[in-house]
Amino acid sequence: MNDDLETAEAKLSEGNSSFHKLGKGVVAFLRAALGFEPEIIREGNVANFWRKCSILMCYLIKASETLADAESAASSDFRRAQKDAQAFHSSIYPPGSEYSLCLSQSQLMSAVVGILNENLMEGIRGFYKLRKAYISLDTILEAERKYVQSKASTSSFGTRKNSFDSFGTNGSTQSMKQMPGGFGDQTSKSREKNHASTFPGTQDGNAKKPATWDAGNDVDPEDDDSDEFADAEETLEEPAIPTNYTGHVDVDGATERLENTSLASPKTPSHREPSTPFSPISPTKSTYLLLEQDPESDTFSNPLDAFIHSGANLCFGLLLVLLSMIPPAFSKLLFIIGFKGDKPRGVRMLWQATKFHNINGAMAGLILLGYYNGLVGFCDILPDSNVSVNDSAAENIEGYPSHRLEGLLHEMRRRYPQSRLWLLEEARMTASKKRLDAAIDLLSGVDRSPLKQIEALSMFEKSLNAMYSHRYDLCSQSFRNCCDLNNWSHALYYYIAGSSHVELYRRAKASNDASSAAEQASRATELLYKVRENAGKKKFMARQLPFDIFVVRKLNKWEARAKEWNISFIDAIGISPFEEMVYFWNGHRRMNDAQLQASLAAIAWSEDPTLNLHFHREGLDEHAILAVLRAAIFRAQGDHEAARELLKKEVISHDRALFKNNFKDDWTCPTAHYEIGANLWMERDGSERDRERVKEAEEWVQKAGSWEKYELDARIGLKITTGLETLKGWKMENGI
């Protein structure tokens, strides 16, 4: 977590325990999951592109093999711990729980690697691994719940301890001890009967050894061969497994016993704060009855207990959040996993994990910052922050708790001063405050990370911020740099770079600068024609990336119009494709007033008859794009009524069938329904009318959520899923 994977790998290679192998698996996973080449390769060379792909495949193979080794070692140690009377016995967890956690973490990372493999069967196997990890983690948390219940029977319930207040912004050790957070105790209602936990409760520090980890043989945590795939209906045109991929291979060989394990230097009583009586938290709307102690408490005096607790909270919390945000288009994946998400509980668990000074705490911090600055920043219909408590308080996980996040970021930068991951998150946080130029400056510093993967992420973030701030030349250059640094979606990068020059062409044309207009038209055309040759090279679950499909259709549409109207390609481009991309990345939310006005001016060019001589030829779908983009800007400016009326007049009033076929943009109609719901949600003013507004908003968003398949439905679907969850929660809180 301090930008030094090489040293980490070297140190971890000195040992052979399950923990060492899991650590090596984490390193291999980071390289594969980020998916970037370790050296910059010049663009435009097809051989180099395939070299990138081969290096990424090597990362995937190495990660798969390393994680398989970690799984094998953890399962072997788990079985040994259940039979060994000398094994570590926790007062909270059954014997072998530390190895079960290692196994679950390996399975989670293997699942992601399988999905990144681009092979459908490997992706399905990955989702089954998620299911197995979910069950094992849920069982660990069940043991915690029983521990709390046993303590509750011998101690009185008290008020919430103030040690859960918050990070201070000074990043001090004392403020770290007061990191807020918590998580729920509800066990998954959807856990299958055959997978019920056999962990007996523990009391007075004496743990009883369970005979098996789970009752069902089909979910034995160490049995990776138990996955069955009997429900696949899709016929593959390619071999199910690439010829140069070895799969998840079990690695034989004994693992060393971990004698006197110490994951962190145990604190002696003289170095710990005075112990406080165990005081479980009374369940409320926002908290559950479960273990929520600080790392300095006697509950976690043993570092293995701290490792298990922080790791389980990290992994299970992440799963709950991700599963809760699956868009409607991917809802069938939940049938593979067999469980549902719980975002509030998952977020609380991640906050709880950040209290701990280990890899689990660091990863939880990174995930939370990414969640709030990325996923939350991408959505519009969000829960209100809890204004009845301090913004830093533990109860405040809704909305965007800025002070609490600032404290978390400050602490992580103090712990890991060399890592630019945290600088990247600081730039994202700065952009969320509508300070785009300052965010770009943060990402343009002279210091560089030795990890090119992080440099690529930083460049992509810089590219987006340049797009939101209408710095067209910088946006074009930055996205072209992304093509040098990674091999994810070159088609999208060239499309946005080319769209930047489309805007520069239109500006030059408006100012009667014929020379500049010709230059920009040539550059835009050159970059946009690179889109098609780069599309389809990267796949997800054996399918093309949605944005690749989108941008190729756009090119086909413009070429057809140019031929039909007998005009140049550059003049056949419709409503600003640049502003369209801004909308899809929710850039309006990060713009200040001047930047919003710049967006309005950009889309107004298309309907100005003195500048655009072909607007009268535009079809209904292009008029709908103009309406949706303009309404989104109105919403960002707070003019909700104007936004709603515009959408109803220009989009909703038309038959949805008119937006289909012949290269038409079919995403505007369902998106307009969502936008009306978002405006209604934002119009709340605390009056009695709010109840009607929220009911109507839910109706509009539900219509968007039940729409048939359309372009980029998964992207819009993420907003819809989050919106429906928010609206439902508000109705429950207000007795509707």
XYZ file of C-alpha atoms in Angstrom:
736
model
C 0.000 0.000 0.000
C 3.057 2.272 -0.131
C 3.853 1.773 -3.852
C 6.523 -0.863 -3.273
C 5.177 -4.154 -4.587
C 8.647 -5.456 -5.433
C 9.895 -5.236 -1.831
C 6.628 -6.695 -0.569
C 6.956 -9.632 -2.933
C 10.572 -10.211 -1.932
C 9.808 -10.166 1.796
C 6.772 -12.413 1.408
C 8.825 -14.921 -0.569
C 10.996 -15.499 2.504
C 8.206 -17.470 4.187
C 5.943 -20.350 3.238
C 2.982 -19.980 5.590
C -0.611 -19.446 4.473
C -0.242 -15.789 5.401
C 2.889 -15.372 3.264
C 1.202 -17.064 0.326
C -1.916 -14.936 0.726
C 0.309 -11.854 0.735
C 1.975 -12.958 -2.484
C -1.481 -13.572 -3.894
C -2.466 -9.992 -3.036
C 0.573 -8.651 -4.906
C -0.171 -10.798 -7.955
C -3.834 -9.824 -7.767
C -3.059 -6.102 -7.738
C -0.937 -6.456 -10.850
C -3.615 -8.460 -12.671
C -6.665 -6.526 -11.481
C -5.237 -3.166 -12.475
C -4.355 -4.711 -15.799
C -1.644 -2.316 -16.949
C 1.751 -2.956 -18.433
C 4.798 -2.151 -16.282
C 6.420 -0.027 -18.968
C 5.122 2.647 -21.320
C 4.660 1.419 -24.887
C 4.228 3.796 -27.791
C 0.763 3.842 -29.378
C -0.040 2.913 -32.946
C 1.940 -0.311 -33.039
C -0.290 -3.379 -33.433
C 2.498 -5.739 -32.377
C 2.958 -3.763 -29.180
C -0.779 -3.893 -28.513
C -0.745 -7.663 -28.627
C 2.382 -7.619 -26.502
C 0.356 -5.693 -23.913
C -2.367 -8.314 -24.090
C 0.133 -11.148 -23.658
C 1.693 -9.450 -20.632
C -1.740 -8.971 -19.084
C -2.491 -12.649 -19.693
C 0.794 -13.519 -17.962
C -0.333 -11.416 -14.988
C -3.648 -13.262 -14.947
C -1.986 -16.670 -15.134
C 0.510 -15.798 -12.406
C -2.222 -14.392 -10.181
C -4.385 -17.449 -10.744
C -1.547 -19.831 -9.886
C -0.402 -17.808 -6.862
C -3.925 -17.563 -5.486
C -4.502 -21.265 -6.114
C -1.354 -21.937 -4.071
C -2.683 -19.671 -1.303
C -6.059 -21.454 -1.366
C -4.408 -24.839 -1.154
C -2.184 -23.820 1.750
C -5.042 -22.179 3.661
C -7.353 -25.162 3.257
C -4.618 -27.539 4.398
C -3.857 -25.412 7.467
C -7.566 -25.080 8.174
C -8.032 -28.843 8.318
C -4.919 -29.205 10.464
C -6.050 -26.509 12.901
C -9.374 -28.250 13.500
C -7.586 -31.429 14.565
C -4.588 -29.940 16.363
C -5.044 -29.347 20.075
C -2.031 -27.020 20.004
C -3.577 -24.750 17.376
C -4.549 -21.188 18.201
C -7.819 -21.037 20.144
C -9.662 -17.749 20.056
C -12.194 -16.563 22.612
C -14.307 -15.327 19.680
C -13.770 -17.598 16.709
C -13.672 -21.393 16.229
C -10.337 -23.078 15.534
C -9.002 -22.485 12.061
C -10.911 -19.250 11.458
C -7.730 -17.388 10.534
C -7.121 -19.883 7.739
C -10.748 -19.798 6.663
C -10.365 -16.041 6.253
C -7.201 -16.542 4.179
C -9.135 -19.000 2.041
C -12.061 -16.614 1.596
C -9.788 -13.728 0.631
C -7.997 -15.939 -1.898
C -11.340 -17.025 -3.337
C -12.526 -13.441 -3.683
C -9.391 -12.418 -5.549
C -9.531 -15.560 -7.690
C -13.107 -14.648 -8.587
C -12.048 -11.233 -9.860
C -9.136 -12.731 -11.802
C -11.530 -15.236 -13.372
C -13.850 -12.453 -14.488
C -10.947 -10.424 -15.896
C -9.861 -13.488 -17.876
C -12.532 -12.568 -20.487
C -13.588 -16.213 -20.766
C -17.253 -16.889 -20.008
C -16.734 -20.166 -18.127
C -13.916 -18.672 -16.046
C -16.228 -15.748 -15.256
C -18.998 -18.083 -14.103
C -16.504 -20.013 -11.996
C -15.501 -16.679 -10.490
C -19.068 -15.919 -9.440
C -19.331 -19.334 -7.802
C -16.165 -18.546 -5.879
C -17.825 -15.358 -4.658
C -20.686 -17.478 -3.404
C -18.398 -19.814 -1.486
C -16.442 -16.933 0.040
C -19.715 -15.260 1.064
C -20.822 -18.345 2.970
C -17.510 -18.766 4.799
C -17.358 -15.091 5.766
C -20.954 -15.151 6.963
C -20.047 -18.060 9.216
C -17.169 -16.107 10.769
C -19.519 -13.218 11.493
C -22.041 -15.626 12.983
C -19.351 -16.610 15.483
C -18.916 -12.926 16.366
C -22.657 -12.553 16.881
C -22.713 -15.498 19.275
C -19.756 -14.040 21.138
C -21.605 -10.754 21.589
C -24.706 -12.585 22.765
C -22.698 -14.525 25.326
C -21.194 -11.272 26.628
C -24.574 -9.585 26.647
C -25.886 -12.247 29.010
C -23.207 -11.371 31.585
C -23.061 -7.572 31.201
C -25.622 -4.816 31.088
C -26.322 -2.843 27.948
C -24.771 0.591 27.978
C -24.787 3.668 25.884
C -22.639 3.931 22.831
C -19.031 4.453 23.693
C -17.542 7.774 22.578
C -14.453 6.066 21.245
C -16.358 5.555 17.996
C -16.621 9.258 17.236
C -14.389 10.011 14.259
C -11.079 10.628 12.636
C -9.789 14.035 13.435
C -8.304 15.892 10.532
C -4.904 16.040 12.207
C -4.301 12.342 11.578
C -3.027 11.756 15.091
C -2.882 8.365 16.711
C -5.525 9.424 19.169
C -7.905 10.333 16.364
C -7.229 6.972 14.777
C -8.434 5.269 17.938
C -11.688 7.143 17.564
C -12.373 6.075 13.993
C -16.147 5.623 13.708
C -17.846 2.696 12.114
C -19.842 -0.386 12.753
C -21.745 -3.111 11.074
C -24.892 -5.113 11.351
C -25.457 -8.447 12.973
C -28.164 -9.732 10.721
C -27.113 -13.001 9.210
C -28.095 -13.432 5.608
C -31.697 -14.536 5.334
C -30.908 -16.050 1.997
C -28.274 -18.439 3.331
C -29.234 -21.900 2.200
C -30.366 -24.447 4.740
C -27.534 -26.823 3.867
C -25.002 -24.076 4.572
C -26.060 -23.303 8.139
C -23.177 -22.683 10.475
C -22.126 -25.407 12.863
C -20.027 -23.042 14.958
C -21.103 -23.355 18.568
C -21.140 -20.256 20.719
C -18.047 -19.504 22.751
C -18.047 -18.216 26.277
C -15.507 -17.377 28.937
C -12.680 -17.734 26.473
C -13.207 -21.443 25.816
C -13.814 -22.316 22.174
C -15.394 -25.603 21.197
C -13.997 -27.247 18.140
C -16.576 -27.800 15.391
C -16.464 -31.029 13.474
C -16.732 -29.320 10.112
C -16.801 -25.787 8.777
C -20.173 -26.120 7.056
C -22.780 -28.810 7.119
C -23.124 -28.985 3.360
C -20.455 -30.922 1.516
C -20.964 -28.789 -1.568
C -19.583 -25.711 0.137
C -16.513 -27.144 1.780
C -14.270 -24.056 1.859
C -11.171 -25.904 0.779
C -12.773 -27.800 -2.077
C -12.416 -25.738 -5.233
C -13.445 -28.662 -7.393
C -17.001 -28.625 -6.040
C -18.143 -25.955 -8.491
C -20.687 -27.296 -10.950
C -21.857 -25.460 -14.044
C -25.024 -27.133 -15.227
C -26.994 -24.014 -16.108
C -24.899 -22.530 -18.916
C -26.999 -21.976 -22.019
C -24.626 -20.017 -24.188
C -22.684 -21.752 -26.922
C -19.152 -20.502 -27.201
C -17.483 -19.987 -30.535
C -14.053 -20.039 -28.957
C -12.409 -22.680 -26.765
C -13.667 -22.393 -23.204
C -10.135 -22.141 -21.874
C -7.305 -20.304 -23.685
C -4.550 -22.615 -24.808
C -1.934 -20.780 -22.775
C -3.968 -20.671 -19.574
C -3.386 -23.315 -16.927
C -6.438 -22.714 -14.781
C -6.688 -22.883 -11.044
C -4.179 -25.590 -10.233
C -4.010 -27.093 -6.768
C -0.462 -26.983 -5.487
C 0.621 -29.963 -3.452
C 3.180 -29.874 -0.720
C 3.205 -29.419 2.983
C 3.006 -25.987 4.521
C 4.988 -24.996 7.527
C 3.230 -24.793 10.869
C 2.920 -21.154 11.908
C 4.467 -21.241 15.360
C 3.808 -18.329 17.698
C 2.158 -16.327 14.948
C 2.345 -12.575 15.374
C 0.802 -10.467 12.630
C 1.553 -7.341 14.606
C 3.556 -6.670 17.691
C 1.277 -7.642 20.581
C 0.603 -4.759 22.878
C 1.354 -5.235 26.503
C -1.127 -3.903 29.047
C 1.194 -0.974 29.727
C 0.987 0.107 26.101
C -2.774 -0.215 25.793
C -5.412 2.127 27.012
C -7.125 1.053 30.217
C -9.613 -1.642 29.462
C -13.289 -0.746 29.481
C -16.191 -3.078 30.233
C -17.618 -4.751 27.150
C -20.694 -2.777 26.216
C -22.691 -4.091 23.267
C -24.576 -1.529 21.248
C -28.328 -1.543 21.430
C -29.792 -2.151 17.996
C -31.300 0.917 16.339
C -32.247 1.870 12.804
C -28.597 2.414 11.946
C -26.772 -0.073 14.151
C -26.947 -3.788 14.867
C -25.917 -5.869 17.826
C -22.454 -7.007 16.796
C -18.800 -6.664 17.602
C -17.707 -3.059 17.105
C -14.742 -2.624 19.423
C -11.626 -0.539 18.765
C -8.309 -2.292 18.016
C -6.923 -1.141 21.385
C -9.643 -2.918 23.383
C -8.941 -6.159 25.237
C -11.267 -7.915 22.807
C -8.519 -7.736 20.163
C -5.487 -8.129 22.403
C -4.450 -11.102 20.243
C -3.317 -10.001 16.764
C -4.945 -13.036 15.135
C -8.350 -11.965 16.438
C -7.724 -8.489 15.041
C -6.682 -10.005 11.707
C -9.787 -12.192 11.479
C -12.163 -9.426 12.528
C -10.738 -6.735 10.211
C -10.450 -9.140 7.291
C -13.984 -10.458 7.645
C -15.343 -6.920 7.836
C -13.342 -5.874 4.795
C -14.388 -8.780 2.592
C -17.984 -9.221 3.700
C -18.572 -5.466 3.728
C -17.254 -5.146 0.186
C -19.442 -8.013 -0.999
C -22.568 -6.517 0.567
C -21.928 -3.137 -1.055
C -21.155 -4.535 -4.504
C -24.108 -6.926 -4.529
C -26.447 -4.106 -3.520
C -25.371 -2.028 -6.525
C -25.731 -4.605 -9.297
C -27.731 -2.915 -12.090
C -31.019 -4.487 -13.265
C -29.323 -5.639 -16.475
C -27.047 -7.939 -14.415
C -29.601 -9.020 -11.832
C -29.385 -12.624 -13.043
C -25.872 -12.775 -11.625
C -27.453 -12.722 -8.172
C -28.988 -16.100 -8.948
C -25.470 -17.486 -9.472
C -24.201 -16.063 -6.191
C -27.411 -16.790 -4.310
C -27.317 -13.770 -2.015
C -28.380 -10.152 -1.910
C -26.487 -7.077 -0.842
C -27.029 -4.730 2.073
C -25.323 -1.422 1.382
C -25.741 0.282 4.808
C -24.432 -2.747 6.649
C -21.610 -3.248 4.152
C -20.444 0.362 4.415
C -20.467 0.147 8.224
C -18.351 -2.978 8.091
C -15.811 -1.272 5.849
C -15.605 1.681 8.240
C -15.061 -0.775 11.096
C -12.178 -2.417 9.210
C -10.444 0.955 8.691
C -9.791 1.160 12.432
C -7.114 -1.531 12.145
C -3.499 -0.768 11.206
C -3.021 -3.658 8.785
C -3.571 -4.512 5.127
C -7.265 -5.074 5.794
C -7.671 -1.579 7.214
C -5.748 -0.019 4.338
C -7.765 -1.838 1.686
C -11.011 -0.923 3.442
C -9.957 2.722 3.438
C -9.127 2.611 -0.256
C -12.466 0.950 -1.041
C -14.442 3.485 0.995
C -12.738 6.428 -0.672
C -13.375 4.865 -4.061
C -16.977 4.167 -3.126
C -17.777 7.700 -1.988
C -15.659 9.559 -4.555
C -16.484 7.209 -7.401
C -19.733 5.259 -7.153
C -21.583 7.724 -4.923
C -20.274 10.579 -7.059
C -21.637 8.838 -10.148
C -25.204 8.665 -8.793
C -27.797 11.391 -8.230
C -30.586 10.060 -6.017
C -28.663 9.590 -2.773
C -29.644 9.447 0.895
C -29.410 12.679 2.827
C -26.452 13.026 5.157
C -27.511 12.687 8.780
C -27.733 16.344 9.737
C -28.774 15.512 13.294
C -25.238 14.371 14.117
C -21.779 15.727 13.487
C -20.597 15.058 9.935
C -17.754 12.993 11.381
C -19.920 10.874 13.663
C -20.276 7.134 13.348
C -23.962 7.299 12.454
C -23.220 9.396 9.386
C -22.521 7.001 6.534
C -25.198 8.259 4.155
C -24.767 10.827 1.418
C -21.217 12.144 1.348
C -19.721 12.552 4.878
C -16.951 14.887 3.780
C -15.261 15.546 7.144
C -15.142 11.893 7.979
C -13.644 11.073 4.592
C -11.086 13.839 4.912
C -9.990 12.389 8.237
C -9.711 8.913 6.708
C -7.677 10.209 3.777
C -5.376 12.205 6.061
C -4.703 9.140 8.192
C -4.004 6.908 5.205
C -1.575 9.424 3.722
C 0.177 9.569 7.093
C 0.486 5.785 7.194
C 1.599 5.400 3.581
C 3.371 8.636 2.594
C 5.000 7.245 -0.566
C 1.846 5.979 -2.216
C 0.180 8.018 -4.936
C -3.003 5.988 -4.532
C -4.003 8.342 -1.742
C -3.031 11.380 -3.802
C -5.351 10.047 -6.495
C -8.164 9.821 -3.951
C -7.405 13.352 -2.759
C -7.753 14.562 -6.343
C -11.099 12.786 -6.641
C -12.264 14.354 -3.408
C -11.142 17.777 -4.627
C -13.050 17.297 -7.890
C -16.187 16.352 -5.953
C -15.985 19.813 -4.353
C -16.156 21.376 -7.843
C -12.498 22.363 -7.809
C -11.529 20.681 -11.053
C -8.463 22.795 -11.824
C -7.029 22.075 -8.369
C -7.665 18.360 -8.897
C -5.802 18.477 -12.214
C -2.888 20.242 -10.532
C -2.678 17.498 -7.903
C -2.444 14.885 -10.642
C 0.100 16.868 -12.651
C 2.856 16.926 -10.036
C 6.408 15.996 -10.892
C 6.484 13.073 -8.465
C 5.685 9.781 -10.118
C 4.791 6.418 -8.677
C 7.164 3.548 -9.478
C 4.003 1.576 -10.268
C 2.880 2.400 -13.791
C -0.508 0.944 -12.874
C -1.110 3.841 -10.497
C 0.221 6.309 -13.055
C -2.355 4.997 -15.519
C -5.193 5.436 -13.010
C -4.011 8.961 -12.271
C -3.846 9.802 -15.976
C -7.379 8.537 -16.510
C -8.660 10.650 -13.618
C -6.819 13.670 -14.989
C -8.411 13.042 -18.391
C -11.901 13.019 -16.894
C -11.295 16.219 -14.949
C -10.011 17.906 -18.104
C -13.180 16.785 -19.860
C -15.432 18.183 -17.117
C -13.568 21.518 -17.148
C -13.717 21.843 -20.975
C -9.936 21.936 -21.335
C -10.165 20.322 -24.742
C -6.491 20.142 -25.711
C -5.511 18.719 -22.325
C -8.411 16.262 -22.461
C -7.366 14.999 -25.886
C -3.709 14.643 -24.918
C -4.505 12.962 -21.601
C -6.816 10.353 -23.102
C -4.235 9.588 -25.785
C -1.711 9.126 -22.966
C -4.108 6.594 -21.451
C -3.675 4.537 -24.614
C 0.053 4.426 -23.836
C -0.430 3.418 -20.220
C -3.112 0.725 -20.349
C -4.985 -1.543 -22.720
C -8.497 -1.331 -21.314
C -10.657 0.587 -23.834
C -8.619 2.364 -26.456
C -11.744 2.848 -28.569
C -13.314 4.973 -25.839
C -10.107 6.948 -25.292
C -9.779 7.820 -28.986
C -13.475 8.647 -29.162
C -13.283 11.204 -26.353
C -9.998 12.599 -27.711
C -11.578 12.996 -31.136
C -14.709 14.554 -29.619
C -12.489 17.157 -27.952
C -11.295 18.272 -31.370
C -14.888 18.306 -32.645
C -15.580 20.986 -30.018
C -12.447 22.895 -31.021
C -13.540 22.683 -34.667
C -16.943 24.123 -33.813
C -15.377 26.933 -31.788
C -13.026 27.819 -34.638
C -15.895 27.730 -37.105
C -17.984 30.024 -34.868
C -15.107 32.526 -34.752
C -14.611 32.344 -38.550
C -11.094 30.940 -38.169
C -11.059 28.787 -41.291
C -7.434 27.653 -40.914
C -7.898 26.462 -37.337
C -11.236 24.864 -38.196
C -9.651 22.834 -40.985
C -6.818 21.731 -38.699
C -9.186 20.670 -35.932
C -11.496 18.891 -38.379
C -8.567 16.877 -39.700
C -7.377 15.966 -36.197
C -10.869 15.015 -35.036
C -11.457 12.821 -38.077
C -8.080 11.098 -37.667
C -8.723 10.226 -34.018
C -12.339 9.166 -34.499
C -11.388 6.828 -37.321
C -9.025 5.080 -34.907
C -12.016 4.062 -32.824
C -13.233 1.240 -35.019
C -9.836 -0.425 -35.380
C -9.415 -0.451 -31.589
C -12.934 -1.559 -30.672
C -13.676 -5.105 -29.571
C -10.120 -5.978 -28.536
C -10.989 -5.909 -24.864
C -13.847 -8.032 -23.566
C -15.666 -8.655 -20.308
C -17.275 -12.040 -19.666
C -16.618 -12.917 -23.344
C -18.605 -9.863 -24.489
C -17.583 -6.557 -25.986
C -17.385 -3.585 -23.651
C -20.642 -1.540 -23.748
C -18.823 1.695 -24.544
C -17.029 0.032 -27.469
C -20.383 -0.954 -28.938
C -21.731 2.541 -28.316
C -18.900 4.464 -29.997
C -18.800 2.181 -33.057
C -22.542 2.680 -33.574
C -22.022 6.423 -33.335
C -19.384 6.293 -36.068
C -21.668 4.235 -38.290
C -24.475 6.716 -37.717
C -22.358 9.722 -38.671
C -20.940 8.029 -41.748
C -24.426 7.112 -42.935
C -25.609 10.699 -42.411
C -22.606 12.127 -44.251
C -23.369 9.923 -47.239
C -27.114 10.592 -47.158
C -26.768 14.358 -46.724
C -23.709 14.609 -49.022
C -21.621 16.492 -46.460
C -18.277 15.938 -44.711
C -17.943 13.475 -41.870
C -17.128 16.218 -39.343
C -20.314 18.132 -40.242
C -22.456 15.005 -39.993
C -21.681 14.650 -36.277
C -24.787 15.438 -34.254
C -25.357 16.863 -30.781
C -22.040 17.291 -28.962
C -20.543 13.806 -28.421
C -18.190 15.452 -25.923
C -21.052 16.663 -23.713
C -22.682 13.278 -24.109
C -19.610 11.692 -22.523
C -19.695 14.302 -19.753
C -23.237 13.173 -18.967
C -22.400 9.472 -18.940
C -19.619 10.152 -16.404
C -21.899 12.492 -14.394
C -19.471 15.350 -14.869
C -22.116 18.036 -14.352
C -22.113 17.209 -10.661
C -18.481 18.320 -10.426
C -18.832 21.556 -12.407
C -19.055 25.071 -11.026
C -21.503 27.600 -12.465
C -19.143 28.830 -15.188
C -18.425 25.283 -16.358
C -22.147 24.474 -16.465
C -22.667 27.533 -18.643
C -19.874 26.305 -20.923
C -21.724 22.998 -21.320
C -24.945 24.827 -22.197
C -23.064 26.835 -24.832
C -21.527 23.680 -26.316
C -24.859 21.957 -26.904
C -26.505 25.212 -28.059
C -24.127 25.264 -31.064
C -26.055 22.423 -32.675
C -29.378 24.275 -32.843
C -27.963 27.622 -33.957
C -28.942 27.914 -37.666
C -26.126 30.371 -38.322
C -23.526 27.860 -37.164
C -25.076 24.480 -37.887
C -26.705 24.403 -41.300
C -28.017 20.848 -40.877
C -29.961 20.907 -37.607
C -33.279 20.956 -39.458
C -32.422 17.492 -40.777
C -31.849 15.994 -37.334
C -34.115 13.154 -36.253
C -36.127 12.761 -33.090
C -33.362 10.898 -31.284
C -30.894 13.786 -31.720
C -33.471 16.257 -30.414
C -33.937 13.919 -27.442
C -30.181 13.873 -26.777
C -30.185 17.670 -26.756
C -33.126 17.706 -24.323
C -31.597 15.164 -21.929
C -28.230 16.954 -21.839
C -29.841 20.357 -21.329
C -32.176 19.013 -18.636
C -29.221 17.439 -16.804
C -27.486 20.822 -16.740
C -30.694 22.494 -15.540
C -30.854 19.923 -12.736
C -27.254 20.669 -11.757
C -28.173 24.378 -11.678
C -31.184 23.690 -9.453
C -33.827 24.515 -12.093
C -35.764 21.296 -11.556
C -39.130 22.396 -12.904
C -37.627 23.544 -16.203
C -35.734 20.248 -16.484
C -38.873 18.161 -15.940
C -40.984 20.137 -18.392
C -38.311 19.968 -21.072
C -38.012 16.183 -20.758
C -41.756 15.630 -20.883
C -42.149 17.814 -23.959
C -39.138 16.656 -25.990
C -38.791 13.003 -24.977
C -41.571 11.484 -22.853
C -44.365 12.676 -25.135
C -43.093 10.524 -28.017
C -43.648 6.821 -28.643
C -40.643 4.819 -27.490
C -40.668 2.843 -30.738
C -39.559 5.977 -32.590
C -36.179 5.827 -30.836
C -35.239 2.392 -32.174
C -33.350 0.983 -35.170
C -31.232 2.575 -37.907
C -28.327 3.672 -35.715
C -30.681 5.648 -33.440
C -29.855 6.517 -29.828
C -32.349 4.514 -27.769
C -30.943 5.396 -24.339
C -32.582 8.817 -24.086
C -36.140 7.673 -23.370
C -35.451 5.518 -20.263
C -32.858 8.048 -19.130
C -35.443 10.847 -19.345
C -37.713 8.869 -16.997
C -34.844 8.525 -14.531
C -33.992 12.223 -14.826
C -37.548 13.272 -13.969
C -37.350 11.082 -10.859
C -33.999 12.629 -9.910
C -35.416 16.137 -10.245
C -38.408 15.297 -8.075
C -36.090 13.895 -5.398
C -33.958 17.037 -5.445
C -37.010 19.301 -5.244
C -37.774 18.226 -1.669
C -37.979 21.172 0.674
C -39.087 19.614 3.959
C -42.763 20.309 3.372
C -45.706 17.910 3.287
C -45.413 17.817 -0.485
C -42.212 15.796 -0.140
C -44.212 12.607 0.378
C -45.938 13.038 -2.977
C -42.702 14.046 -4.664
C -40.929 10.919 -3.461
C -43.827 8.650 -4.463
C -43.889 10.149 -7.934
C -40.096 9.995 -8.200
C -40.173 6.294 -7.389
C -42.763 5.699 -10.121
C -40.599 7.404 -12.737
C -37.429 5.581 -11.685
C -39.239 2.228 -11.569
C -40.367 2.784 -15.161
C -36.761 3.363 -16.147
C -35.682 0.263 -14.226
C -38.221 -1.990 -15.965
C -37.285 -0.767 -19.459
C -36.370 -3.297 -22.102
C -32.726 -3.668 -23.058
C -31.136 -0.513 -24.431
C -27.672 0.872 -25.069
C -25.560 1.462 -21.943
C -28.404 0.129 -19.790
C -25.944 -1.228 -17.222
C -24.432 2.222 -16.730
C -27.781 3.960 -16.316
C -28.947 0.930 -14.334
C -26.387 1.629 -11.592
C -28.013 5.021 -11.029
C -31.455 3.419 -11.094
C -30.556 0.725 -8.554
C -29.066 3.254 -6.150
C -31.992 5.602 -6.685
C -34.662 3.000 -5.982
C -32.858 1.902 -2.831
C -32.662 5.522 -1.633
C -36.321 6.235 -2.385
C -37.452 3.056 -0.662
C -35.362 3.892 2.405
C -36.814 7.408 2.613
C -40.351 6.050 2.438
C -39.670 3.565 5.225
C -38.149 6.247 7.452
C -41.152 8.499 6.879
C -43.796 5.822 7.367
C -44.992 5.615 3.781
